[in-house]
Coordinates of C-alpha atoms and ligand atoms in Angstrom, one line a residue:
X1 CA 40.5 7.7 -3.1
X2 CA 41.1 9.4 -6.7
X3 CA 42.6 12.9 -6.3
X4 CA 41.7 16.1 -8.1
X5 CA 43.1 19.2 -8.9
X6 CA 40.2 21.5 -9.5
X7 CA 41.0 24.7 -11.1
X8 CA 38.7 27.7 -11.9
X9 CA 39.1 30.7 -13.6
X10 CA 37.2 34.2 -13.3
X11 CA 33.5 34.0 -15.3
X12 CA 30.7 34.7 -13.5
X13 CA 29.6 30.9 -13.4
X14 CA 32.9 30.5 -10.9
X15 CA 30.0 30.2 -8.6
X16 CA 28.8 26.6 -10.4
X17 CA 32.3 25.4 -9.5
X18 CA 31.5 24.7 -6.1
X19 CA 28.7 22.6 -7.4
X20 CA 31.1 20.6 -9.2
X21 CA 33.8 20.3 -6.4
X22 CA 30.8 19.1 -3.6
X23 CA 30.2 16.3 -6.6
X24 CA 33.1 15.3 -6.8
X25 CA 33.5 14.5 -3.2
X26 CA 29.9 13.2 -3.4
X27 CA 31.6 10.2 -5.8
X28 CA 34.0 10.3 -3.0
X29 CA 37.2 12.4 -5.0
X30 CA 39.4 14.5 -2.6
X31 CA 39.5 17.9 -4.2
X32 CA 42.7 20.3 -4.0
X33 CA 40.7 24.0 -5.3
X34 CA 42.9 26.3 -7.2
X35 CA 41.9 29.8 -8.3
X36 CA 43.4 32.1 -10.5
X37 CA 43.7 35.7 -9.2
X38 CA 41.5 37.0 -11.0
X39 CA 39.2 34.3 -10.0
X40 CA 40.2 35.0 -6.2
X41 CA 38.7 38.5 -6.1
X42 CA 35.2 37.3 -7.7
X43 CA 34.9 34.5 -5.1
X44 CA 36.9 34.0 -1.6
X45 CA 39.6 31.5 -1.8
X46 CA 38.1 30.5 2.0
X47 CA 34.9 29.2 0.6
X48 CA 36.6 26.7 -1.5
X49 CA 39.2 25.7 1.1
X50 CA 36.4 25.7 3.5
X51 CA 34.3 23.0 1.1
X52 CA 37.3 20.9 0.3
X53 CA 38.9 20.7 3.5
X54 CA 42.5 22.0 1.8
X55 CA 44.0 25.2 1.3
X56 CA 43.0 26.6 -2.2
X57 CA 46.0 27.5 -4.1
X58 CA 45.8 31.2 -6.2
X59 CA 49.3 32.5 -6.1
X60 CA 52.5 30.6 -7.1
X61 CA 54.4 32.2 -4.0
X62 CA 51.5 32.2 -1.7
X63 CA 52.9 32.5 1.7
X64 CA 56.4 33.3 0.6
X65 CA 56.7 29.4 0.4
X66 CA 58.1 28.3 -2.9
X67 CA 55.2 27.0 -4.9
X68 CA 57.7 26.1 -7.7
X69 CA 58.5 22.5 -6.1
X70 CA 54.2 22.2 -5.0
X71 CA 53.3 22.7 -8.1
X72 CA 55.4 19.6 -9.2
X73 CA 54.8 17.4 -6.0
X74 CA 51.1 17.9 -6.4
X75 CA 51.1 17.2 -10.1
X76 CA 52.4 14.0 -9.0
X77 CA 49.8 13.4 -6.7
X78 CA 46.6 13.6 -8.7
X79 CA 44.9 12.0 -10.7
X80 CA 43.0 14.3 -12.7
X81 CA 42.8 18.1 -13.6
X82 CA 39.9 19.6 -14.2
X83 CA 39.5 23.2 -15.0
X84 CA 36.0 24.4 -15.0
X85 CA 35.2 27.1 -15.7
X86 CA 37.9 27.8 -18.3
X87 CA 38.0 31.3 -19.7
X88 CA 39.1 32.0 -22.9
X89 CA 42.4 33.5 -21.3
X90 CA 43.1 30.0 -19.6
X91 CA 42.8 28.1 -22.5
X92 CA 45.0 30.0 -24.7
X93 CA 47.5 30.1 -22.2
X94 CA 47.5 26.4 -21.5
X95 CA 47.4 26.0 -25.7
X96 CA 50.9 28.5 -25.7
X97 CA 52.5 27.0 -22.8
X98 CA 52.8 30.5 -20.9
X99 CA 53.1 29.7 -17.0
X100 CA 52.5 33.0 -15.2
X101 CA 50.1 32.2 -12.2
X102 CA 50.3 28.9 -10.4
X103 CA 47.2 27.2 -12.6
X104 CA 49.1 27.8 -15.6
X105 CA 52.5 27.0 -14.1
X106 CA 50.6 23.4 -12.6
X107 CA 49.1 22.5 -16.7
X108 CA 52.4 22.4 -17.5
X109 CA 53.6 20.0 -15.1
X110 CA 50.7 17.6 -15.4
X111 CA 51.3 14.4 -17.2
X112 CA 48.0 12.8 -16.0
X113 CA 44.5 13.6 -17.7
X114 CA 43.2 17.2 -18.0
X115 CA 39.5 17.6 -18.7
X116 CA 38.5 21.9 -19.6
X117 CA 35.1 23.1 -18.9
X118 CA 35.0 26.4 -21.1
X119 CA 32.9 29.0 -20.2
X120 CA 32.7 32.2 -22.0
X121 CA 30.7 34.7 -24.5
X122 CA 29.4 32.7 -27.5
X123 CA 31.9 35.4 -29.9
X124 CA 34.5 34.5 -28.1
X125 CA 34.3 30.5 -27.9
X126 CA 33.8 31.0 -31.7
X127 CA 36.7 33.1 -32.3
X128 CA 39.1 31.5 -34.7
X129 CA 42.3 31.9 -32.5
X130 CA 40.2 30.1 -29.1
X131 CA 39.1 27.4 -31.2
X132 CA 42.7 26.7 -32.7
X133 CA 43.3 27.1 -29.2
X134 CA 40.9 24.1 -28.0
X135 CA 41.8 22.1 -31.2
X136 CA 45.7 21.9 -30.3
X137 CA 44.4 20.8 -26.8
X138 CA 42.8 18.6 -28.1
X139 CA 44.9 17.0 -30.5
X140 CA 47.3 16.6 -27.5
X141 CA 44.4 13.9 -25.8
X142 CA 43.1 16.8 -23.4
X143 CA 39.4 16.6 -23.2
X144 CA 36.5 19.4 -23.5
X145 CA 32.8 19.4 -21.7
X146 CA 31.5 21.8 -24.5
X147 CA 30.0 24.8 -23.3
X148 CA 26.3 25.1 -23.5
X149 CA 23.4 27.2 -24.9
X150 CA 21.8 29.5 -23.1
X151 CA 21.2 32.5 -21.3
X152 CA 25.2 34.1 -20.6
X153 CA 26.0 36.7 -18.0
X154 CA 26.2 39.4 -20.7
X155 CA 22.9 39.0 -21.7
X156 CA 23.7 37.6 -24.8
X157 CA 21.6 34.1 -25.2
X158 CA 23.9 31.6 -27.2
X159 CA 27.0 29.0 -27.1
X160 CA 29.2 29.8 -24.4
X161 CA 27.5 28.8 -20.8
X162 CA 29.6 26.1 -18.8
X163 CA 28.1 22.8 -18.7
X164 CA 25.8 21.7 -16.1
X165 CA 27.9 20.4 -12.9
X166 CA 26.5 17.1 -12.9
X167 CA 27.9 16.5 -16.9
X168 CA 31.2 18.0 -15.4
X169 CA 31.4 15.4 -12.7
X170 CA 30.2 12.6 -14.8
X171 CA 33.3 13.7 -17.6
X172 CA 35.5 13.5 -15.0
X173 CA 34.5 10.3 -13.5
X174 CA 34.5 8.5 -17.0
X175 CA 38.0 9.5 -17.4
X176 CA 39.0 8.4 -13.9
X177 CA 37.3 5.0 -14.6
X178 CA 39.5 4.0 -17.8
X179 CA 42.3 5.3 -15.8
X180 CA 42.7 1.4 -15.0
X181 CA 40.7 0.1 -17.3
X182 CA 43.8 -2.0 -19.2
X183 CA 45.0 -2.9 -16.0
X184 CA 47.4 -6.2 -16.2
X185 CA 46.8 -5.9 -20.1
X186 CA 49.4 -6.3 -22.6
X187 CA 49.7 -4.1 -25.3
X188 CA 51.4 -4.5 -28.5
X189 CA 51.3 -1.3 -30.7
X190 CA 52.9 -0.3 -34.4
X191 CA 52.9 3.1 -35.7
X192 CA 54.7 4.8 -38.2
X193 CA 56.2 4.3 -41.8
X194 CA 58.5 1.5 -42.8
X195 CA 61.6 2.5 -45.3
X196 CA 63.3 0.4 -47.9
X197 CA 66.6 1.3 -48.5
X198 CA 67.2 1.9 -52.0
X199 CA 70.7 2.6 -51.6
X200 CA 72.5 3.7 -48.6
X201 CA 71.1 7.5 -48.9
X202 CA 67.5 6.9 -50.7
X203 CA 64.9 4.2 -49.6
X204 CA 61.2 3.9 -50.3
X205 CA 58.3 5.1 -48.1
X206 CA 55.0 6.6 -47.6
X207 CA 53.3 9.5 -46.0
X208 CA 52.8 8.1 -42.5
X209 CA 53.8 10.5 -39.6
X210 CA 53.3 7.7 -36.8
X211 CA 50.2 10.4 -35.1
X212 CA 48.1 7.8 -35.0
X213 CA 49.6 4.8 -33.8
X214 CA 51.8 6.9 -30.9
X215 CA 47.8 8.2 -30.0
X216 CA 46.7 4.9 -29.4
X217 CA 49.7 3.6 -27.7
X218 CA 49.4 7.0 -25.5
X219 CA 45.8 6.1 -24.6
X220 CA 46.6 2.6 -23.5
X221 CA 49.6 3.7 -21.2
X222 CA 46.7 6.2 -20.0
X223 CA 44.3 3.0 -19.2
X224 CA 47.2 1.3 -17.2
X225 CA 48.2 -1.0 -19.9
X226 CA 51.7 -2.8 -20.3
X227 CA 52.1 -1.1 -24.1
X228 CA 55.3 -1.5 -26.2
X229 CA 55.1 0.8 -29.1
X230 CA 57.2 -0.9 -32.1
X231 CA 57.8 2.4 -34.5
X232 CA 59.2 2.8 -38.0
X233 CA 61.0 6.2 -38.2
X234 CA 58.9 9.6 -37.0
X235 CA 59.7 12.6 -35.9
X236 CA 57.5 12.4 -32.8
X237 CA 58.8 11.9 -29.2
X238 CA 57.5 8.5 -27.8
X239 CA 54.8 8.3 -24.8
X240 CA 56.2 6.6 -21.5
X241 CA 55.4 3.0 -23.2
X242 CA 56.9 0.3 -21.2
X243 CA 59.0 -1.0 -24.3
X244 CA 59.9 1.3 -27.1
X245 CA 61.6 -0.3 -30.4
X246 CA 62.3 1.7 -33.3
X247 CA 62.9 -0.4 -36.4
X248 CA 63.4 0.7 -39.8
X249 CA 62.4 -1.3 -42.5
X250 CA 59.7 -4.1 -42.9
X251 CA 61.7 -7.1 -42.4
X252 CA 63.4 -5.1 -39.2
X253 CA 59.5 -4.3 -38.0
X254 CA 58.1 -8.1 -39.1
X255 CA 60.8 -9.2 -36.5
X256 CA 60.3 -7.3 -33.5
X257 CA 56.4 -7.9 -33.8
X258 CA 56.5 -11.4 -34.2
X259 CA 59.1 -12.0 -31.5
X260 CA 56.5 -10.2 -28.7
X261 CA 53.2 -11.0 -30.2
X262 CA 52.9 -14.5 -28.2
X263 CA 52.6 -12.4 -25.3
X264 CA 50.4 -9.8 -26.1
X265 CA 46.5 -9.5 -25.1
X266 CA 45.8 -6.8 -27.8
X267 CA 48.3 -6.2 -30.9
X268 CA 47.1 -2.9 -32.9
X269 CA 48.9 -2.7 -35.7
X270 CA 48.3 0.7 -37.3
X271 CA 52.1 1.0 -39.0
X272 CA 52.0 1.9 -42.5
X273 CA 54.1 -0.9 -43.6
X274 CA 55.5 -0.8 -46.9
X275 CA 54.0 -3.9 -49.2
X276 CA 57.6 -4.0 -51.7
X277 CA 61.2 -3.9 -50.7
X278 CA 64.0 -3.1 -53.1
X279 CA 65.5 -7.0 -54.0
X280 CA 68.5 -5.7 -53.8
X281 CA 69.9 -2.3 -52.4
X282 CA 73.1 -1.1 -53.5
X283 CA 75.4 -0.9 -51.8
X284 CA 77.3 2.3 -52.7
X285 CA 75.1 5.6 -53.5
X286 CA 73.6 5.1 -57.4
X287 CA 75.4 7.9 -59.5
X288 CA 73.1 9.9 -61.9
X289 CA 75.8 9.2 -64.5
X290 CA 75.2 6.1 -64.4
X291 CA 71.9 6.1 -66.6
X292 CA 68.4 5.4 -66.0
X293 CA 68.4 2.6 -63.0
X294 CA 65.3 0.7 -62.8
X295 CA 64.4 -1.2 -59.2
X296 CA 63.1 -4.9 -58.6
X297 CA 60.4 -5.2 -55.6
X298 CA 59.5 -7.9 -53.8
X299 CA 56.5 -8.5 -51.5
X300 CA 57.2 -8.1 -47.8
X301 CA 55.5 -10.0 -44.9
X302 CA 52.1 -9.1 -44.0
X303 CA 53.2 -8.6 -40.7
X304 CA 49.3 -8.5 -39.0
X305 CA 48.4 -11.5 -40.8
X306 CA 51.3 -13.6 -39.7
X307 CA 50.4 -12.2 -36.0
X308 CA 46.8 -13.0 -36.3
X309 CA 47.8 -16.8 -37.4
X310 CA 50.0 -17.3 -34.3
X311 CA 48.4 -19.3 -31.9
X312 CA 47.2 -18.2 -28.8
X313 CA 44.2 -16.0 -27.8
X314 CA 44.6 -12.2 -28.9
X315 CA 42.5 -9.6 -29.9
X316 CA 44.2 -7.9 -33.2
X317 CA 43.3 -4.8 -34.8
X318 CA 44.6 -3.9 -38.3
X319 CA 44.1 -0.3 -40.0
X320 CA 43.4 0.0 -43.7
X321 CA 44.4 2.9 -45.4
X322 CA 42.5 3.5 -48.6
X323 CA 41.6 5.5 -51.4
X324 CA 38.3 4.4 -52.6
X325 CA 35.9 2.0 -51.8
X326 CA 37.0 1.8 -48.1
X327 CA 34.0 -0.3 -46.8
X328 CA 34.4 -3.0 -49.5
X329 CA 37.8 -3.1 -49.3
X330 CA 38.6 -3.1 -45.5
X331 CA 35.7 -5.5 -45.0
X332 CA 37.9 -7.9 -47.4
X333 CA 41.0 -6.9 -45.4
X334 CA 39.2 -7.8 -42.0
X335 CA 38.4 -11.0 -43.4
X336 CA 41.8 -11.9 -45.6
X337 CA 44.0 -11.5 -42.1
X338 CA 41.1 -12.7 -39.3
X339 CA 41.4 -9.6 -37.6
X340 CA 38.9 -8.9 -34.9
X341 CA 38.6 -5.2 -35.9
X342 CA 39.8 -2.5 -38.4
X343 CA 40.0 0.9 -38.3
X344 CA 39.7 2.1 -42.3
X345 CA 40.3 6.0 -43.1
X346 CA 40.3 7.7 -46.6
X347 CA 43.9 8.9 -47.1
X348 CA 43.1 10.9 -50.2
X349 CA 41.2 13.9 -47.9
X350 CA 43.6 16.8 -47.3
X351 CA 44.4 17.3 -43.8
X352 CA 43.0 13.8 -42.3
X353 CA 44.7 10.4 -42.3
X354 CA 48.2 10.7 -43.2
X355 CA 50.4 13.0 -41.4
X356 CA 47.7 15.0 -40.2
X357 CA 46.2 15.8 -36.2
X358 CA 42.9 14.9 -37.4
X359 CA 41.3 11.7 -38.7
X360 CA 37.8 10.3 -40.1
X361 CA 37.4 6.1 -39.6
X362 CA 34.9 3.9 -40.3
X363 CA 35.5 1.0 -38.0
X364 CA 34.6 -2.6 -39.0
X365 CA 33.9 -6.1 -37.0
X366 CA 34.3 -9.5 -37.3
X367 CA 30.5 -9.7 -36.4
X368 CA 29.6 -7.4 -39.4
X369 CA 28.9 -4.7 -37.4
X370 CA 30.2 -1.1 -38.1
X371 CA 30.9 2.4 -36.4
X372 CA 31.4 5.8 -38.6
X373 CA 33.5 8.4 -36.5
X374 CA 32.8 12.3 -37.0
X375 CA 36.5 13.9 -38.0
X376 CA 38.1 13.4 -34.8
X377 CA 42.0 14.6 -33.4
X378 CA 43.3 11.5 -33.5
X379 CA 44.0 11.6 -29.3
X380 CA 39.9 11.1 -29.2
X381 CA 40.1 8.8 -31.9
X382 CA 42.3 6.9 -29.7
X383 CA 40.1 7.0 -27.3
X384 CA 37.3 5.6 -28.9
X385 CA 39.1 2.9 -30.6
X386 CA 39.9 2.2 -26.8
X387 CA 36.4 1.7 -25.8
X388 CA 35.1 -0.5 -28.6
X389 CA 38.0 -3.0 -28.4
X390 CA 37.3 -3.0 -24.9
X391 CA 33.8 -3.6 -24.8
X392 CA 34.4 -6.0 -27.9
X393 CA 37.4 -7.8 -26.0
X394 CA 35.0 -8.6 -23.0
X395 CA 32.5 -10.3 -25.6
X396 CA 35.3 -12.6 -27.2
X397 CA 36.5 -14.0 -23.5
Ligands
CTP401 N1 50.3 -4.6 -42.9 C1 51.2 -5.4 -42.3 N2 52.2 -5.8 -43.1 C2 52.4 -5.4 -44.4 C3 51.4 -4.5 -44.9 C4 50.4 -4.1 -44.1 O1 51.1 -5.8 -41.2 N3 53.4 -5.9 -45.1 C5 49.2 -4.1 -42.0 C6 49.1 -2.7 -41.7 O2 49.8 -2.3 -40.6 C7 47.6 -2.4 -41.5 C8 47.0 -3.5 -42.4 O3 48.0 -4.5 -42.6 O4 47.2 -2.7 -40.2 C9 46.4 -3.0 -43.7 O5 47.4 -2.3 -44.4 P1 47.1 -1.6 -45.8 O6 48.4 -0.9 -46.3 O7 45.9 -0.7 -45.7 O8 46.7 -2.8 -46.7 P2 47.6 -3.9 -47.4 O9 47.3 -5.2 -46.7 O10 49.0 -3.5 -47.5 O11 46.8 -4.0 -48.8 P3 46.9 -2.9 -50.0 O12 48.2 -2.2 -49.9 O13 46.7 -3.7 -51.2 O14 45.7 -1.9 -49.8

């Protein structure tokens, strides 16, 4: 029986929580209710722990018992939290990390799937600091039900009423059902930059932070998959992937892909892999005096099209990271290494693609078919990646 940890903060559509707590046990979730104190003097705690069969949780020390060790325990225990409704308060604490009642103390201890429920005065939902807010949540894979229009409590009519209970519910359950969704799966993922050495200080490089790639190997892990996350240098800390290696140049990532690829169901390569390596690096640092130096290059491996030739039954996604003409040309690169997908993004847009939270992709098929994203934190773009090679994997079989 899936476990949830349903939290609630104090609008006036606290009421419409119930709602979504009775469905949720309707699709046969166990529901642990938590209120925040402001929360607890709108509505009785009793009602909920009445409905849910468990004692709702409002206070960190509730009973003089230490919540400080049942906040981790049952952070442990669940398999989903969903806070609904989600005041503007609650959302920017959860976005600063400040723990000062027991909901706010739990979201920091939770490692499994969060999905927020906002509910508030249009103004407010559309004031810059809540939506900076929402966006850092949501570049860290936490998911939204976006508030709806409508009549609000203040009399205002506009964007800011919680969703319906029933789209709640139906959020939640679609994240519960991909919870296992990779099951038995392994998952071969590359993120990050490559670097050439130059000499034993300099090398060569590009602008690749490793967002991406770590996003879809965090989305996988989510999904139950076996992932081993093969990453050039970044400065990001790695998800709880099952095998990490961190390589440094080309040759270095060339080997550790093609030693595991035999045994991978899905390899996504989305490194940026550099194309030229320095013939031959010196081997003490090149003094300025020294005149102008000038550097030979030679091709390295294409890593993804070596792994696509290996034998064996696989699906393998590439990335393409363009400039210009980014259907053409990733159609070409689709075709050049027989991938089974590719995910192409502009890199020459400010503030998407490279080193950025956010990303725009047009995503490609073997079968000629095609899917445009909206910009997208690259957490949901994970996700969506996710569900197209899934539903794309279960054709090729
Ligand atoms: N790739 C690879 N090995 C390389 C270069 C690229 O495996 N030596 C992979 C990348 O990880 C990516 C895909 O190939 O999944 C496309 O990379 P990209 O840099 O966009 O294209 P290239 O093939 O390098 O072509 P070009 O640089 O000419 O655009």
């Amino acid at each position: 029986m899936p476990k949830i940890a349903l939290g609630a903060a104090s609008s006036v559509s606290l009421y419409k929580a119930l709602e979504v707590l009775r469905g949720f046990q309707k699709a046969g979730c166990q529901v642990q209710p938590i209120l925040t104190p402001n929360a607890a003097k709108l509505v009785s705690p009793l009602l909920f722990s009445t409905l849910s069969g468990r004692k709702t949780i409002v206070e960190t020390f509730d009973d003089g018992q230490a919540w400080s060790v049942a906040h981790i325990a049952l952070a442990k225990e669940i398999d989903l939290l969903v806070v609904a409704p989600a005041t503007a308060n609650v959302i920017a604490k959860f976005a600063g990390g400040i723990a000062d009642d027991f909901l706010s103390t739990f979201f920091l201890a939770v490692e499994k799937p969060v999905l927020i429920a906002p509910a508030m005065n249009e103004a407010m939902w559309h004031d810059p600091q809540t939506r900076l807010n929402a966006e850092r949540l949501r570049a860290r894979g936490i998911e939204f039900v976006e508030p709806e229009a409508g009549y609000l409590a203040c009399g205002d009519a506009g964007h800011g009423r919680l969703a319906e209970p029933e789209t709640i519910v139906a959020a939640g359950l679609a994240i519960l059902g991909r919870a296992k969704s990779l099951a038995g799966k392994r998952v071969l993922v590359t993120a990050g930059p490559t670097r050439e050495a130059i000499d034993p200080v300099r090398f060569l490089s590009n602008r690749s932070s490793g967002k991406m790639g770590y996003a879809v190997a965090a989305e996988a892990i989510r999904r139950g998959a076996e992932v081993t996350l093969i990453s050039g240098p970044t400065a990001i800390e790695s998800p709880a992937a099952a095998e990490f290696v961190r390589v440094v140049s080309a040759a270095d990532m060339a080997k550790a892909v093609l030693d595991r690829v035999g045994k991978a169901d899905v390899l996504v390569m989305a490194a940026a892999v550099a194309d030229f390596t320095v013939t031959r690096p010196a081997k003490a640092k090149i003094k300025k005096g020294a005149g102008s130096p000038s550097l030979a290059l030679v091709p390295t491996v294409d890593i993804l099209k070596a792994a696509a030739a290996r034998p064996g039954r696989r699906f393998v996604v590439g990335f393409a990271a363009e400039t210009g003409d980014l259907r053409k040309n990733a159609r070409a690169k689709l075709k050049a290494k027989s991938l089974d997908l590719i995910v192409a993004n502009d890199v020459s847009v400010e503030g998407r693609g490279f080193d950025a939270d956010w990303n725009k992709a047009l995503i490609l098929d073997a079968g000629g078919g095609e899917i445009e994203t909206p910009v997208l934190a690259k957490a949901e773009l994970a996700r969506r990646l996710w569900d197209i090679i899934e539903s794309h994997a279960a054709k090729k079989r």
